[in-house]
């Protein structure tokens, strides 16, 4: 798969903020998907050797039947520490290596992390989407920023996630009676469409099938 653009990877938070501020203006939060969506992908990370080696996994699934089409793994030294709000700088370099190995270019990528639901509106899903020029969705397991109203327990319910008066995403119940997901536009997709695709990719469990499969690959030994 072709990587649309890249940049030097920083070693400090200050350098990382500059990159986020520069690239966030490229983020598109309206629907620019290739229709019909036939392939969806998940990316996830694991770490080896006490965190010094990053292990990135990509799983490409058919859509809407969610059958595995292709997977890939990539390893590279970890060069950025774990700091909330800067996940992309720790994970994306290895993710790009894994994406370059796949032959089936996905029409949509679901990321285990934030899209624009981020202090600078440039989480890992937005960062990856801009670099590969593919629609991306942030599907996070925990809240980074924002507040929301109480969420009903039934699958399919969602409430707007609001930060500084702006709707930055949604808290979504993907399975009745379990913890919600935090969904946000990554790149080239609207929030409403992102919610729809996340629900269609979570037929049985809390997490999308893309994430579940990529996570198993990233954490396998």
mmCIF file of C-alpha atoms in Angstrom:
data_model
loop_
_atom_site.group_PDB
_atom_site.id
_atom_site.type_symbol
_atom_site.label_atom_id
_atom_site.label_comp_id
_atom_site.label_asym_id
_atom_site.label_seq_id
_atom_site.Cartn_x
_atom_site.Cartn_y
_atom_site.Cartn_z
ATOM 1 C CA UNK A 1 0.000 0.000 0.000
ATOM 2 C CA UNK A 2 1.225 3.483 -0.844
ATOM 3 C CA UNK A 3 1.927 5.990 1.914
ATOM 4 C CA UNK A 4 0.692 9.400 0.774
ATOM 5 C CA UNK A 5 3.067 11.571 2.803
ATOM 6 C CA UNK A 6 5.467 11.359 5.750
ATOM 7 C CA UNK A 7 7.554 13.616 7.932
ATOM 8 C CA UNK A 8 10.516 13.473 10.288
ATOM 9 C CA UNK A 9 9.534 11.821 13.563
ATOM 10 C CA UNK A 10 10.190 13.993 16.623
ATOM 11 C CA UNK A 11 12.017 13.150 19.823
ATOM 12 C CA UNK A 12 10.413 15.803 22.036
ATOM 13 C CA UNK A 13 6.876 16.891 22.919
ATOM 14 C CA UNK A 14 7.611 20.394 21.680
ATOM 15 C CA UNK A 15 8.545 19.081 18.230
ATOM 16 C CA UNK A 16 5.462 16.840 18.219
ATOM 17 C CA UNK A 17 3.140 19.762 18.975
ATOM 18 C CA UNK A 18 4.550 21.685 16.015
ATOM 19 C CA UNK A 19 3.739 18.753 13.703
ATOM 20 C CA UNK A 20 0.224 18.409 15.115
ATOM 21 C CA UNK A 21 -0.434 22.119 14.650
ATOM 22 C CA UNK A 22 0.884 22.015 11.075
ATOM 23 C CA UNK A 23 -0.982 18.911 9.910
ATOM 24 C CA UNK A 24 -4.322 19.340 11.668
ATOM 25 C CA UNK A 25 -5.414 21.861 9.026
ATOM 26 C CA UNK A 26 -5.384 19.009 6.496
ATOM 27 C CA UNK A 27 -8.010 17.012 8.401
ATOM 28 C CA UNK A 28 -11.345 16.662 6.606
ATOM 29 C CA UNK A 29 -14.396 15.867 8.758
ATOM 30 C CA UNK A 30 -16.903 15.459 5.935
ATOM 31 C CA UNK A 31 -17.565 12.286 3.964
ATOM 32 C CA UNK A 32 -14.946 11.677 1.287
ATOM 33 C CA UNK A 33 -15.176 7.886 1.151
ATOM 34 C CA UNK A 34 -14.750 5.686 -1.867
ATOM 35 C CA UNK A 35 -18.101 3.998 -2.387
ATOM 36 C CA UNK A 36 -18.950 1.243 -1.982
ATOM 37 C CA UNK A 37 -16.713 0.459 0.989
ATOM 38 C CA UNK A 38 -15.521 -3.095 0.331
ATOM 39 C CA UNK A 39 -12.518 -3.348 2.664
ATOM 40 C CA UNK A 40 -12.129 -2.078 6.213
ATOM 41 C CA UNK A 41 -8.949 -2.308 8.243
ATOM 42 C CA UNK A 42 -7.912 -2.218 11.859
ATOM 43 C CA UNK A 43 -4.515 -1.239 13.215
ATOM 44 C CA UNK A 44 -3.175 -1.962 16.674
ATOM 45 C CA UNK A 45 0.088 -2.060 18.569
ATOM 46 C CA UNK A 46 1.984 -4.321 20.895
ATOM 47 C CA UNK A 47 5.417 -3.908 22.400
ATOM 48 C CA UNK A 48 8.314 -6.277 22.959
ATOM 49 C CA UNK A 49 11.599 -6.195 24.898
ATOM 50 C CA UNK A 50 10.234 -4.051 27.719
ATOM 51 C CA UNK A 51 8.674 -1.595 25.290
ATOM 52 C CA UNK A 52 11.791 -0.933 23.262
ATOM 53 C CA UNK A 53 10.408 -2.669 20.154
ATOM 54 C CA UNK A 54 7.090 -1.649 18.596
ATOM 55 C CA UNK A 55 4.991 -4.400 17.023
ATOM 56 C CA UNK A 56 2.320 -3.067 14.644
ATOM 57 C CA UNK A 57 -0.497 -5.170 13.231
ATOM 58 C CA UNK A 58 -2.881 -4.476 10.366
ATOM 59 C CA UNK A 59 -5.937 -6.562 9.603
ATOM 60 C CA UNK A 60 -7.922 -6.000 6.406
ATOM 61 C CA UNK A 61 -11.481 -7.360 6.414
ATOM 62 C CA UNK A 62 -14.137 -7.549 3.745
ATOM 63 C CA UNK A 63 -17.156 -5.342 4.267
ATOM 64 C CA UNK A 64 -19.929 -5.827 5.229
ATOM 65 C CA UNK A 65 -19.341 -9.528 5.989
ATOM 66 C CA UNK A 66 -16.144 -8.840 8.003
ATOM 67 C CA UNK A 67 -14.073 -11.792 6.813
ATOM 68 C CA UNK A 68 -10.289 -11.527 7.106
ATOM 69 C CA UNK A 69 -8.703 -10.784 3.729
ATOM 70 C CA UNK A 70 -5.123 -9.957 4.669
ATOM 71 C CA UNK A 71 -2.932 -9.249 7.686
ATOM 72 C CA UNK A 72 0.564 -7.903 8.229
ATOM 73 C CA UNK A 73 3.034 -7.294 11.044
ATOM 74 C CA UNK A 74 5.959 -4.904 11.358
ATOM 75 C CA UNK A 75 8.592 -4.323 14.007
ATOM 76 C CA UNK A 76 10.789 -1.311 14.630
ATOM 77 C CA UNK A 77 12.528 0.323 17.616
ATOM 78 C CA UNK A 78 10.267 2.459 19.800
ATOM 79 C CA UNK A 79 11.529 6.040 19.666
ATOM 80 C CA UNK A 80 8.870 8.094 21.498
ATOM 81 C CA UNK A 81 7.605 7.668 25.077
ATOM 82 C CA UNK A 82 4.026 6.967 26.084
ATOM 83 C CA UNK A 83 2.430 10.374 26.674
ATOM 84 C CA UNK A 84 -1.363 10.904 26.472
ATOM 85 C CA UNK A 85 -2.178 13.106 23.493
ATOM 86 C CA UNK A 86 0.937 12.031 21.585
ATOM 87 C CA UNK A 87 0.136 8.384 20.898
ATOM 88 C CA UNK A 88 0.624 8.736 17.154
ATOM 89 C CA UNK A 89 4.301 9.600 17.498
ATOM 90 C CA UNK A 90 4.923 6.383 19.416
ATOM 91 C CA UNK A 91 2.845 4.098 17.205
ATOM 92 C CA UNK A 92 2.412 5.372 13.644
ATOM 93 C CA UNK A 93 5.969 4.748 12.369
ATOM 94 C CA UNK A 94 5.552 0.983 12.858
ATOM 95 C CA UNK A 95 1.928 1.123 11.639
ATOM 96 C CA UNK A 96 3.103 2.692 8.372
ATOM 97 C CA UNK A 97 5.625 -0.134 7.979
ATOM 98 C CA UNK A 98 2.823 -2.676 8.406
ATOM 99 C CA UNK A 99 0.524 -0.853 5.987
ATOM 100 C CA UNK A 100 3.227 -0.771 3.316
ATOM 101 C CA UNK A 101 3.273 -4.585 3.390
ATOM 102 C CA UNK A 102 -0.391 -5.119 2.535
ATOM 103 C CA UNK A 103 -1.592 -5.562 -1.029
ATOM 104 C CA UNK A 104 -5.275 -4.812 -0.372
ATOM 105 C CA UNK A 105 -5.760 -1.090 0.133
ATOM 106 C CA UNK A 106 -8.598 -0.550 2.631
ATOM 107 C CA UNK A 107 -11.345 1.958 1.959
ATOM 108 C CA UNK A 108 -11.650 2.755 5.660
ATOM 109 C CA UNK A 109 -9.348 2.315 8.672
ATOM 110 C CA UNK A 110 -10.586 2.035 12.261
ATOM 111 C CA UNK A 111 -7.934 3.070 14.786
ATOM 112 C CA UNK A 112 -7.656 2.075 18.422
ATOM 113 C CA UNK A 113 -7.397 5.672 19.618
ATOM 114 C CA UNK A 114 -8.740 9.165 19.097
ATOM 115 C CA UNK A 115 -9.497 11.116 15.946
ATOM 116 C CA UNK A 116 -10.365 14.778 16.475
ATOM 117 C CA UNK A 117 -11.442 14.049 20.083
ATOM 118 C CA UNK A 118 -8.059 15.365 21.091
ATOM 119 C CA UNK A 119 -6.775 18.589 22.713
ATOM 120 C CA UNK A 120 -5.360 19.782 19.382
ATOM 121 C CA UNK A 121 -7.963 17.916 17.278
ATOM 122 C CA UNK A 122 -5.276 15.647 15.891
ATOM 123 C CA UNK A 123 -5.266 12.218 17.495
ATOM 124 C CA UNK A 124 -3.751 9.065 16.049
ATOM 125 C CA UNK A 125 -6.662 8.379 13.658
ATOM 126 C CA UNK A 126 -6.472 11.874 12.186
ATOM 127 C CA UNK A 127 -2.680 11.729 11.941
ATOM 128 C CA UNK A 128 -2.736 8.356 10.188
ATOM 129 C CA UNK A 129 -5.554 9.395 7.860
ATOM 130 C CA UNK A 130 -3.669 12.465 6.692
ATOM 131 C CA UNK A 131 -0.473 10.487 6.069
ATOM 132 C CA UNK A 132 -2.111 7.684 4.063
ATOM 133 C CA UNK A 133 -4.966 9.762 2.574
ATOM 134 C CA UNK A 134 -7.586 7.174 3.537
ATOM 135 C CA UNK A 135 -10.753 7.735 5.603
ATOM 136 C CA UNK A 136 -10.110 6.912 9.256
ATOM 137 C CA UNK A 137 -12.174 6.655 12.437
ATOM 138 C CA UNK A 138 -10.973 7.025 15.988
ATOM 139 C CA UNK A 139 -12.480 4.266 18.139
ATOM 140 C CA UNK A 140 -11.074 4.665 21.632
ATOM 141 C CA UNK A 141 -11.747 2.529 24.692
ATOM 142 C CA UNK A 142 -11.340 5.409 27.132
ATOM 143 C CA UNK A 143 -12.115 9.108 27.324
ATOM 144 C CA UNK A 144 -9.294 11.556 26.630
ATOM 145 C CA UNK A 145 -11.165 14.873 26.720
ATOM 146 C CA UNK A 146 -14.739 16.115 26.657
ATOM 147 C CA UNK A 147 -18.005 15.641 28.524
ATOM 148 C CA UNK A 148 -21.286 13.978 27.614
ATOM 149 C CA UNK A 149 -24.770 13.343 28.914
ATOM 150 C CA UNK A 150 -25.719 10.056 30.520
ATOM 151 C CA UNK A 151 -25.766 7.221 28.004
ATOM 152 C CA UNK A 152 -28.557 4.601 27.904
ATOM 153 C CA UNK A 153 -27.469 0.984 28.308
ATOM 154 C CA UNK A 154 -28.905 -0.320 25.022
ATOM 155 C CA UNK A 155 -26.712 -0.973 21.970
ATOM 156 C CA UNK A 156 -26.805 1.758 19.350
ATOM 157 C CA UNK A 157 -27.391 4.655 21.714
ATOM 158 C CA UNK A 158 -24.923 7.521 21.586
ATOM 159 C CA UNK A 159 -24.439 10.991 22.996
ATOM 160 C CA UNK A 160 -22.366 13.883 21.710
ATOM 161 C CA UNK A 161 -18.911 14.346 23.187
ATOM 162 C CA UNK A 162 -18.353 18.054 23.776
ATOM 163 C CA UNK A 163 -15.168 19.995 24.502
ATOM 164 C CA UNK A 164 -14.999 23.793 24.765
ATOM 165 C CA UNK A 165 -18.461 24.090 23.222
ATOM 166 C CA UNK A 166 -17.574 21.961 20.189
ATOM 167 C CA UNK A 167 -18.878 18.502 19.292
ATOM 168 C CA UNK A 168 -15.696 16.475 18.885
ATOM 169 C CA UNK A 169 -17.107 12.962 18.821
ATOM 170 C CA UNK A 170 -19.601 10.610 20.376
ATOM 171 C CA UNK A 171 -19.800 8.192 23.256
ATOM 172 C CA UNK A 172 -21.349 5.067 21.715
ATOM 173 C CA UNK A 173 -22.874 1.954 23.242
ATOM 174 C CA UNK A 174 -21.678 -0.790 20.907
ATOM 175 C CA UNK A 175 -23.076 -3.594 23.044
ATOM 176 C CA UNK A 176 -25.895 -3.532 25.569
ATOM 177 C CA UNK A 177 -24.758 -3.305 29.157
ATOM 178 C CA UNK A 178 -21.016 -2.932 28.494
ATOM 179 C CA UNK A 179 -18.670 0.037 28.627
ATOM 180 C CA UNK A 180 -19.038 2.470 25.709
ATOM 181 C CA UNK A 181 -16.624 3.423 22.973
ATOM 182 C CA UNK A 182 -15.464 6.932 22.163
ATOM 183 C CA UNK A 183 -15.871 7.547 18.451
ATOM 184 C CA UNK A 184 -14.579 10.528 16.502
ATOM 185 C CA UNK A 185 -13.873 11.503 12.932
ATOM 186 C CA UNK A 186 -10.304 10.777 11.964
ATOM 187 C CA UNK A 187 -10.057 11.988 8.379
ATOM 188 C CA UNK A 188 -12.376 12.118 5.356
ATOM 189 C CA UNK A 189 -15.442 10.987 7.301
ATOM 190 C CA UNK A 190 -18.250 12.690 9.227
ATOM 191 C CA UNK A 191 -19.188 11.773 12.778
ATOM 192 C CA UNK A 192 -22.592 10.386 11.765
ATOM 193 C CA UNK A 193 -21.032 8.136 9.138
ATOM 194 C CA UNK A 194 -18.281 7.094 11.557
ATOM 195 C CA UNK A 195 -20.862 5.984 14.130
ATOM 196 C CA UNK A 196 -22.713 3.989 11.464
ATOM 197 C CA UNK A 197 -19.586 2.132 10.342
ATOM 198 C CA UNK A 198 -18.449 1.420 13.902
ATOM 199 C CA UNK A 199 -21.805 -0.175 14.688
ATOM 200 C CA UNK A 200 -21.714 -2.209 11.479
ATOM 201 C CA UNK A 201 -18.246 -3.438 12.416
ATOM 202 C CA UNK A 202 -19.316 -4.506 15.937
ATOM 203 C CA UNK A 203 -21.874 -7.282 15.340
ATOM 204 C CA UNK A 204 -21.114 -9.275 18.508
ATOM 205 C CA UNK A 205 -18.600 -7.699 20.840
ATOM 206 C CA UNK A 206 -17.774 -4.314 22.340
ATOM 207 C CA UNK A 207 -14.882 -3.658 19.965
ATOM 208 C CA UNK A 208 -15.034 -3.581 16.160
ATOM 209 C CA UNK A 209 -13.919 -6.807 14.507
ATOM 210 C CA UNK A 210 -11.103 -4.866 12.847
ATOM 211 C CA UNK A 211 -9.697 -3.879 16.240
ATOM 212 C CA UNK A 212 -10.219 -7.289 17.828
ATOM 213 C CA UNK A 213 -8.325 -9.097 15.098
ATOM 214 C CA UNK A 214 -5.513 -6.532 14.884
ATOM 215 C CA UNK A 215 -5.155 -6.627 18.668
ATOM 216 C CA UNK A 216 -4.758 -10.401 18.663
ATOM 217 C CA UNK A 217 -2.040 -10.117 16.030
ATOM 218 C CA UNK A 218 -0.247 -7.286 17.814
ATOM 219 C CA UNK A 219 -0.220 -9.073 21.161
ATOM 220 C CA UNK A 220 0.541 -12.611 19.933
ATOM 221 C CA UNK A 221 3.868 -14.207 20.721
#
